[in-house]
Amino acid sequence: AQTVTQSQPEMSVQEAETVTLSCTYDTSESDYYLFWYKQPPSRQMILVIRQEAYKQQNATENRFSVNFQKAAKSFSLKISDSQLGDAAMYFCAYRNTGTASKLTFGTGTRLQVTL
Amino acid sequence: NAGVTQTPKFQVLKTGQSMTLQCAQDMNHNSMYWYRQDPGMGLRLIYYSASEGTTDKGEVPNGYNVSRLNKREFSLRLESAAPSQTSVYFCASKSYRDRGLVWGDSPLHFGNGTRLTVT
């Protein structure tokens, strides 16, 4: 079974600075998807960024980018120019390919953004 | 476009009571999922339905039942609630293809969650 590990329960960053959230996973598959979801206090789950394992290029979405190291099974999220609205729980998630495949989540990292 | 709608948003039950959490999506998605979220444990899959007419157990199915009523609706039932089922419950759905994505690469669309407390 696949597992996803987020070893940082909480992180803090100053506004306008850069922060990196860590995620590692375990799988025997060669093709899969990785995601970062954001959960603000409203409880809504918001997709931040996704990465296809077969792509070597790291995904980017505006201020959000990932460092995908397939051999190391590492998938970190970098948030640049942090904003107060970035404060939330961040979940790393893994999914196999396949139409009905299930999403496996890490335990989350709570990000605080300070002035 | 409402997306994924869960009802109720909040519920308090006494031990032994039963209830059904409702979930409906209007995106014509094939697959639907029920997760529970507990502090320090992330989201764990309870049950899922790959397509209309099928349901399968996830990681933590004990104490729950589900019904895929039709393509739109996927309900979660607690027959005899226990304090260990106090949690936030999320319904999610996805299709085989999502707008702007390649075939099979579809993120989950989540509802806003139900906070359930069992006393």
mmCIF file of C-alpha atoms in Angstrom:
data_model
loop_
_atom_site.group_PDB
_atom_site.id
_atom_site.type_symbol
_atom_site.label_atom_id
_atom_site.label_comp_id
_atom_site.label_asym_id
_atom_site.label_seq_id
_atom_site.Cartn_x
_atom_site.Cartn_y
_atom_site.Cartn_z
ATOM 1 C CA ALA A 1 0.000 0.000 0.000
ATOM 2 C CA GLN A 2 1.100 3.506 -0.690
ATOM 3 C CA THR A 3 1.971 5.822 2.166
ATOM 4 C CA VAL A 4 2.505 9.563 2.289
ATOM 5 C CA THR A 5 4.559 11.210 5.017
ATOM 6 C CA GLN A 6 4.630 14.850 5.991
ATOM 7 C CA SER A 7 7.189 15.244 8.739
ATOM 8 C CA GLN A 8 6.486 18.896 9.550
ATOM 9 C CA PRO A 9 3.308 19.286 11.619
ATOM 10 C CA GLU A 10 3.701 23.081 11.655
ATOM 11 C CA MET A 11 5.686 25.648 9.748
ATOM 12 C CA SER A 12 5.899 29.410 9.964
ATOM 13 C CA VAL A 13 6.954 31.977 7.376
ATOM 14 C CA GLN A 14 7.087 35.730 7.269
ATOM 15 C CA GLU A 15 5.024 37.564 4.730
ATOM 16 C CA ALA A 16 6.844 37.942 1.392
ATOM 17 C CA GLU A 17 9.352 35.206 2.281
ATOM 18 C CA THR A 18 9.675 31.720 0.834
ATOM 19 C CA VAL A 19 8.810 28.479 2.587
ATOM 20 C CA THR A 20 9.176 24.831 1.603
ATOM 21 C CA LEU A 21 6.889 22.079 2.828
ATOM 22 C CA SER A 22 8.210 18.534 2.715
ATOM 23 C CA CYS A 23 6.520 15.353 1.579
ATOM 24 C CA THR A 24 7.804 11.843 0.976
ATOM 25 C CA TYR A 25 5.891 8.856 -0.279
ATOM 26 C CA ASP A 26 6.316 5.177 -0.748
ATOM 27 C CA THR A 27 5.148 3.261 -3.787
ATOM 28 C CA SER A 28 6.190 0.446 -6.047
ATOM 29 C CA GLU A 29 4.451 2.004 -9.044
ATOM 30 C CA SER A 30 6.324 3.813 -11.787
ATOM 31 C CA ASP A 31 3.456 6.004 -12.972
ATOM 32 C CA TYR A 32 1.289 7.972 -10.582
ATOM 33 C CA TYR A 33 0.119 11.438 -9.631
ATOM 34 C CA LEU A 34 1.061 13.680 -6.740
ATOM 35 C CA PHE A 35 -0.933 16.607 -5.410
ATOM 36 C CA TRP A 36 -0.800 19.385 -2.882
ATOM 37 C CA TYR A 37 -4.111 20.465 -1.386
ATOM 38 C CA LYS A 38 -4.728 23.520 0.751
ATOM 39 C CA GLN A 39 -7.345 23.578 3.496
ATOM 40 C CA PRO A 40 -8.068 27.021 4.962
ATOM 41 C CA PRO A 41 -10.173 27.446 8.132
ATOM 42 C CA SER A 42 -13.287 27.257 5.979
ATOM 43 C CA ARG A 43 -12.533 23.486 5.666
ATOM 44 C CA GLN A 44 -12.724 23.629 1.904
ATOM 45 C CA MET A 45 -10.149 21.434 0.159
ATOM 46 C CA ILE A 46 -8.467 23.368 -2.641
ATOM 47 C CA LEU A 47 -6.125 21.848 -5.188
ATOM 48 C CA VAL A 48 -2.895 23.845 -5.260
ATOM 49 C CA ILE A 49 -0.728 21.927 -7.694
ATOM 50 C CA ARG A 50 -0.311 18.497 -9.234
ATOM 51 C CA GLN A 51 2.550 16.534 -10.739
ATOM 52 C CA GLU A 52 2.517 13.585 -13.101
ATOM 53 C CA ALA A 53 5.272 11.134 -12.249
ATOM 54 C CA TYR A 54 6.179 10.539 -15.888
ATOM 55 C CA LYS A 55 7.026 14.221 -16.314
ATOM 56 C CA GLN A 56 10.523 15.225 -15.322
ATOM 57 C CA GLN A 57 9.705 18.918 -15.312
ATOM 58 C CA ASN A 58 8.598 20.295 -11.973
ATOM 59 C CA ALA A 59 5.085 21.727 -11.922
ATOM 60 C CA THR A 60 4.540 25.410 -11.196
ATOM 61 C CA GLU A 61 1.404 27.446 -10.545
ATOM 62 C CA ASN A 62 2.120 31.134 -10.035
ATOM 63 C CA ARG A 63 3.820 31.419 -6.616
ATOM 64 C CA PHE A 64 3.631 27.670 -5.994
ATOM 65 C CA SER A 65 6.159 25.205 -7.327
ATOM 66 C CA VAL A 66 7.253 21.690 -6.513
ATOM 67 C CA ASN A 67 10.565 19.903 -6.304
ATOM 68 C CA PHE A 68 9.808 16.396 -7.521
ATOM 69 C CA GLN A 69 12.581 13.891 -6.912
ATOM 70 C CA LYS A 70 11.254 10.588 -8.230
ATOM 71 C CA ALA A 71 14.212 8.433 -7.217
ATOM 72 C CA ALA A 72 14.109 9.806 -3.698
ATOM 73 C CA LYS A 73 10.287 9.679 -3.641
ATOM 74 C CA SER A 74 10.181 13.244 -2.490
ATOM 75 C CA PHE A 75 7.650 15.920 -3.441
ATOM 76 C CA SER A 76 8.131 19.260 -1.702
ATOM 77 C CA LEU A 77 6.053 22.406 -2.153
ATOM 78 C CA LYS A 78 7.677 25.809 -2.353
ATOM 79 C CA ILE A 79 5.603 28.902 -1.730
ATOM 80 C CA SER A 80 7.254 32.120 -2.857
ATOM 81 C CA ASP A 81 6.324 35.626 -1.774
ATOM 82 C CA SER A 82 4.119 34.219 0.992
ATOM 83 C CA GLN A 83 0.864 36.009 1.656
ATOM 84 C CA LEU A 84 -1.428 36.061 4.672
ATOM 85 C CA GLY A 85 -3.992 34.153 2.635
ATOM 86 C CA ASP A 86 -1.575 31.252 2.307
ATOM 87 C CA ALA A 87 -2.083 30.374 5.970
ATOM 88 C CA ALA A 88 -3.782 26.985 6.002
ATOM 89 C CA MET A 89 -3.282 23.249 6.383
ATOM 90 C CA TYR A 90 -1.450 21.758 3.435
ATOM 91 C CA PHE A 91 -1.870 18.135 2.499
ATOM 92 C CA CYS A 92 0.326 16.142 0.200
ATOM 93 C CA ALA A 93 -1.503 13.363 -1.636
ATOM 94 C CA TYR A 94 -0.686 10.432 -3.885
ATOM 95 C CA ARG A 95 -2.807 8.625 -6.439
ATOM 96 C CA ASN A 96 -2.144 5.718 -8.757
ATOM 97 C CA THR A 97 -3.183 5.987 -12.367
ATOM 98 C CA GLY A 98 -6.482 4.373 -13.202
ATOM 99 C CA THR A 99 -9.988 5.677 -13.454
ATOM 100 C CA ALA A 100 -11.120 4.747 -9.950
ATOM 101 C CA SER A 101 -7.851 5.041 -8.103
ATOM 102 C CA LYS A 102 -7.926 6.406 -4.588
ATOM 103 C CA LEU A 103 -6.161 9.414 -3.138
ATOM 104 C CA THR A 104 -3.890 8.765 -0.164
ATOM 105 C CA PHE A 105 -3.163 11.777 2.016
ATOM 106 C CA GLY A 106 -0.372 12.751 4.336
ATOM 107 C CA THR A 107 -1.138 14.007 7.821
ATOM 108 C CA GLY A 108 -0.785 17.652 6.852
ATOM 109 C CA THR A 109 1.376 20.666 7.657
ATOM 110 C CA ARG A 110 -0.127 23.726 9.265
ATOM 111 C CA LEU A 111 1.394 26.857 7.752
ATOM 112 C CA GLN A 112 1.345 30.121 9.659
ATOM 113 C CA VAL A 113 2.146 33.367 7.898
ATOM 114 C CA THR A 114 3.358 36.223 10.090
ATOM 115 C CA LEU A 115 3.746 39.939 9.424
ATOM 116 C CA ASN B 1 -22.681 25.166 -10.771
ATOM 117 C CA ALA B 2 -22.831 23.907 -7.156
ATOM 118 C CA GLY B 3 -20.101 21.243 -7.437
ATOM 119 C CA VAL B 4 -20.202 18.793 -4.524
ATOM 120 C CA THR B 5 -22.886 19.465 -1.926
ATOM 121 C CA GLN B 6 -22.901 17.808 1.483
ATOM 122 C CA THR B 7 -25.643 17.922 4.059
ATOM 123 C CA PRO B 8 -25.793 18.568 6.925
ATOM 124 C CA LYS B 9 -22.876 20.859 7.737
ATOM 125 C CA PHE B 10 -22.991 20.083 11.446
ATOM 126 C CA GLN B 11 -24.540 17.261 13.450
ATOM 127 C CA VAL B 12 -24.496 16.112 17.052
ATOM 128 C CA LEU B 13 -25.519 12.543 17.836
ATOM 129 C CA LYS B 14 -25.776 10.471 20.953
ATOM 130 C CA THR B 15 -24.035 7.114 21.114
ATOM 131 C CA GLY B 16 -26.157 4.503 19.399
ATOM 132 C CA GLN B 17 -28.141 6.880 17.211
ATOM 133 C CA SER B 18 -28.108 6.512 13.461
ATOM 134 C CA MET B 19 -27.880 9.036 10.682
ATOM 135 C CA THR B 20 -27.139 9.428 6.994
ATOM 136 C CA LEU B 21 -24.798 11.971 5.487
ATOM 137 C CA GLN B 22 -25.913 13.064 2.058
ATOM 138 C CA CYS B 23 -23.685 13.964 -0.851
ATOM 139 C CA ALA B 24 -24.631 15.078 -4.344
ATOM 140 C CA GLN B 25 -22.555 16.303 -7.268
ATOM 141 C CA ASP B 26 -23.749 18.018 -10.415
ATOM 142 C CA MET B 27 -20.609 17.616 -12.512
ATOM 143 C CA ASN B 28 -21.564 14.283 -14.068
ATOM 144 C CA HIS B 29 -18.634 12.618 -12.314
ATOM 145 C CA ASN B 30 -18.283 8.862 -12.358
ATOM 146 C CA SER B 31 -16.476 8.232 -9.077
ATOM 147 C CA MET B 32 -17.408 9.373 -5.596
ATOM 148 C CA TYR B 33 -15.628 9.062 -2.240
ATOM 149 C CA TRP B 34 -16.175 9.485 1.469
ATOM 150 C CA TYR B 35 -13.252 10.572 3.671
ATOM 151 C CA ARG B 36 -12.968 11.352 7.332
ATOM 152 C CA GLN B 37 -10.520 13.883 8.723
ATOM 153 C CA ASP B 38 -9.115 13.617 12.210
ATOM 154 C CA PRO B 39 -6.423 15.784 13.840
ATOM 155 C CA GLY B 40 -2.939 14.494 13.136
ATOM 156 C CA MET B 41 -4.206 11.786 10.780
ATOM 157 C CA GLY B 42 -5.011 13.597 7.584
ATOM 158 C CA LEU B 43 -7.881 12.342 5.458
ATOM 159 C CA ARG B 44 -8.643 8.645 5.435
ATOM 160 C CA LEU B 45 -10.845 6.928 2.897
ATOM 161 C CA ILE B 46 -13.969 5.258 4.276
ATOM 162 C CA TYR B 47 -15.732 4.015 1.138
ATOM 163 C CA TYR B 48 -15.738 4.839 -2.509
ATOM 164 C CA SER B 49 -17.816 4.209 -5.585
ATOM 165 C CA ALA B 50 -15.872 3.886 -8.805
ATOM 166 C CA SER B 51 -19.018 4.139 -10.882
ATOM 167 C CA GLU B 52 -22.769 4.019 -10.502
ATOM 168 C CA GLY B 53 -23.786 0.664 -9.080
ATOM 169 C CA THR B 54 -20.476 -0.186 -7.425
ATOM 170 C CA THR B 55 -19.093 0.491 -3.955
ATOM 171 C CA ASP B 56 -15.867 -0.604 -2.268
ATOM 172 C CA LYS B 57 -14.289 -0.355 1.142
ATOM 173 C CA GLY B 58 -11.521 2.084 1.796
ATOM 174 C CA GLU B 59 -9.044 2.276 4.639
ATOM 175 C CA VAL B 60 -11.502 2.694 7.566
ATOM 176 C CA PRO B 61 -14.923 1.213 6.612
ATOM 177 C CA ASN B 62 -15.954 -0.307 9.937
ATOM 178 C CA GLY B 63 -19.128 1.199 11.384
ATOM 179 C CA TYR B 64 -20.238 2.698 8.072
ATOM 180 C CA ASN B 65 -22.360 1.781 5.103
ATOM 181 C CA VAL B 66 -22.806 3.558 1.800
ATOM 182 C CA SER B 67 -25.297 3.734 -1.009
ATOM 183 C CA ARG B 68 -24.664 4.977 -4.518
ATOM 184 C CA LEU B 69 -28.250 5.981 -5.171
ATOM 185 C CA ASN B 70 -27.607 7.172 -8.713
ATOM 186 C CA LYS B 71 -24.784 8.859 -10.577
ATOM 187 C CA ARG B 72 -25.256 12.097 -8.641
ATOM 188 C CA GLU B 73 -25.717 10.886 -5.085
ATOM 189 C CA PHE B 74 -23.559 8.919 -2.657
ATOM 190 C CA SER B 75 -24.711 8.640 0.940
ATOM 191 C CA LEU B 76 -22.850 7.528 4.063
ATOM 192 C CA ARG B 77 -24.758 5.897 6.898
ATOM 193 C CA LEU B 78 -23.792 5.412 10.515
ATOM 194 C CA GLU B 79 -26.076 2.691 11.884
ATOM 195 C CA SER B 80 -25.048 3.005 15.539
ATOM 196 C CA ALA B 81 -22.855 6.026 16.140
ATOM 197 C CA ALA B 82 -19.866 5.775 18.465
ATOM 198 C CA PRO B 83 -17.679 8.531 19.966
ATOM 199 C CA SER B 84 -14.800 7.258 17.809
ATOM 200 C CA GLN B 85 -16.771 8.431 14.783
ATOM 201 C CA THR B 86 -16.545 12.045 15.877
ATOM 202 C CA SER B 87 -14.818 13.603 12.914
ATOM 203 C CA VAL B 88 -15.143 15.861 9.908
ATOM 204 C CA TYR B 89 -16.481 13.986 6.905
ATOM 205 C CA PHE B 90 -15.764 14.929 3.312
ATOM 206 C CA CYS B 91 -17.418 13.746 0.175
ATOM 207 C CA ALA B 92 -15.487 14.033 -3.064
ATOM 208 C CA SER B 93 -15.983 13.172 -6.708
ATOM 209 C CA LYS B 94 -14.017 12.970 -9.891
ATOM 210 C CA SER B 95 -14.390 11.928 -13.477
ATOM 211 C CA TYR B 96 -12.161 10.112 -15.875
ATOM 212 C CA ARG B 97 -11.444 13.349 -17.576
ATOM 213 C CA ASP B 98 -11.566 16.859 -16.254
ATOM 214 C CA ARG B 99 -11.599 20.114 -18.131
ATOM 215 C CA GLY B 100 -8.159 21.028 -19.342
ATOM 216 C CA LEU B 101 -6.588 17.791 -18.198
ATOM 217 C CA VAL B 102 -5.508 14.727 -20.061
ATOM 218 C CA TRP B 103 -7.493 11.548 -19.950
ATOM 219 C CA GLY B 104 -7.455 9.937 -16.509
ATOM 220 C CA ASP B 105 -5.750 12.870 -14.849
ATOM 221 C CA SER B 106 -8.566 14.276 -12.752
ATOM 222 C CA PRO B 107 -8.237 15.899 -9.348
ATOM 223 C CA LEU B 108 -10.842 15.318 -6.690
ATOM 224 C CA HIS B 109 -13.552 17.886 -6.166
ATOM 225 C CA PHE B 110 -14.471 18.121 -2.496
ATOM 226 C CA GLY B 111 -17.590 19.135 -0.646
ATOM 227 C CA ASN B 112 -17.296 21.538 2.280
ATOM 228 C CA GLY B 113 -17.441 18.852 4.933
ATOM 229 C CA THR B 114 -19.742 17.753 7.742
ATOM 230 C CA ARG B 115 -18.617 18.143 11.325
ATOM 231 C CA LEU B 116 -20.067 15.250 13.313
ATOM 232 C CA THR B 117 -19.873 14.984 17.088
ATOM 233 C CA VAL B 118 -20.947 11.814 18.878
ATOM 234 C CA THR B 119 -21.427 12.158 22.626
#
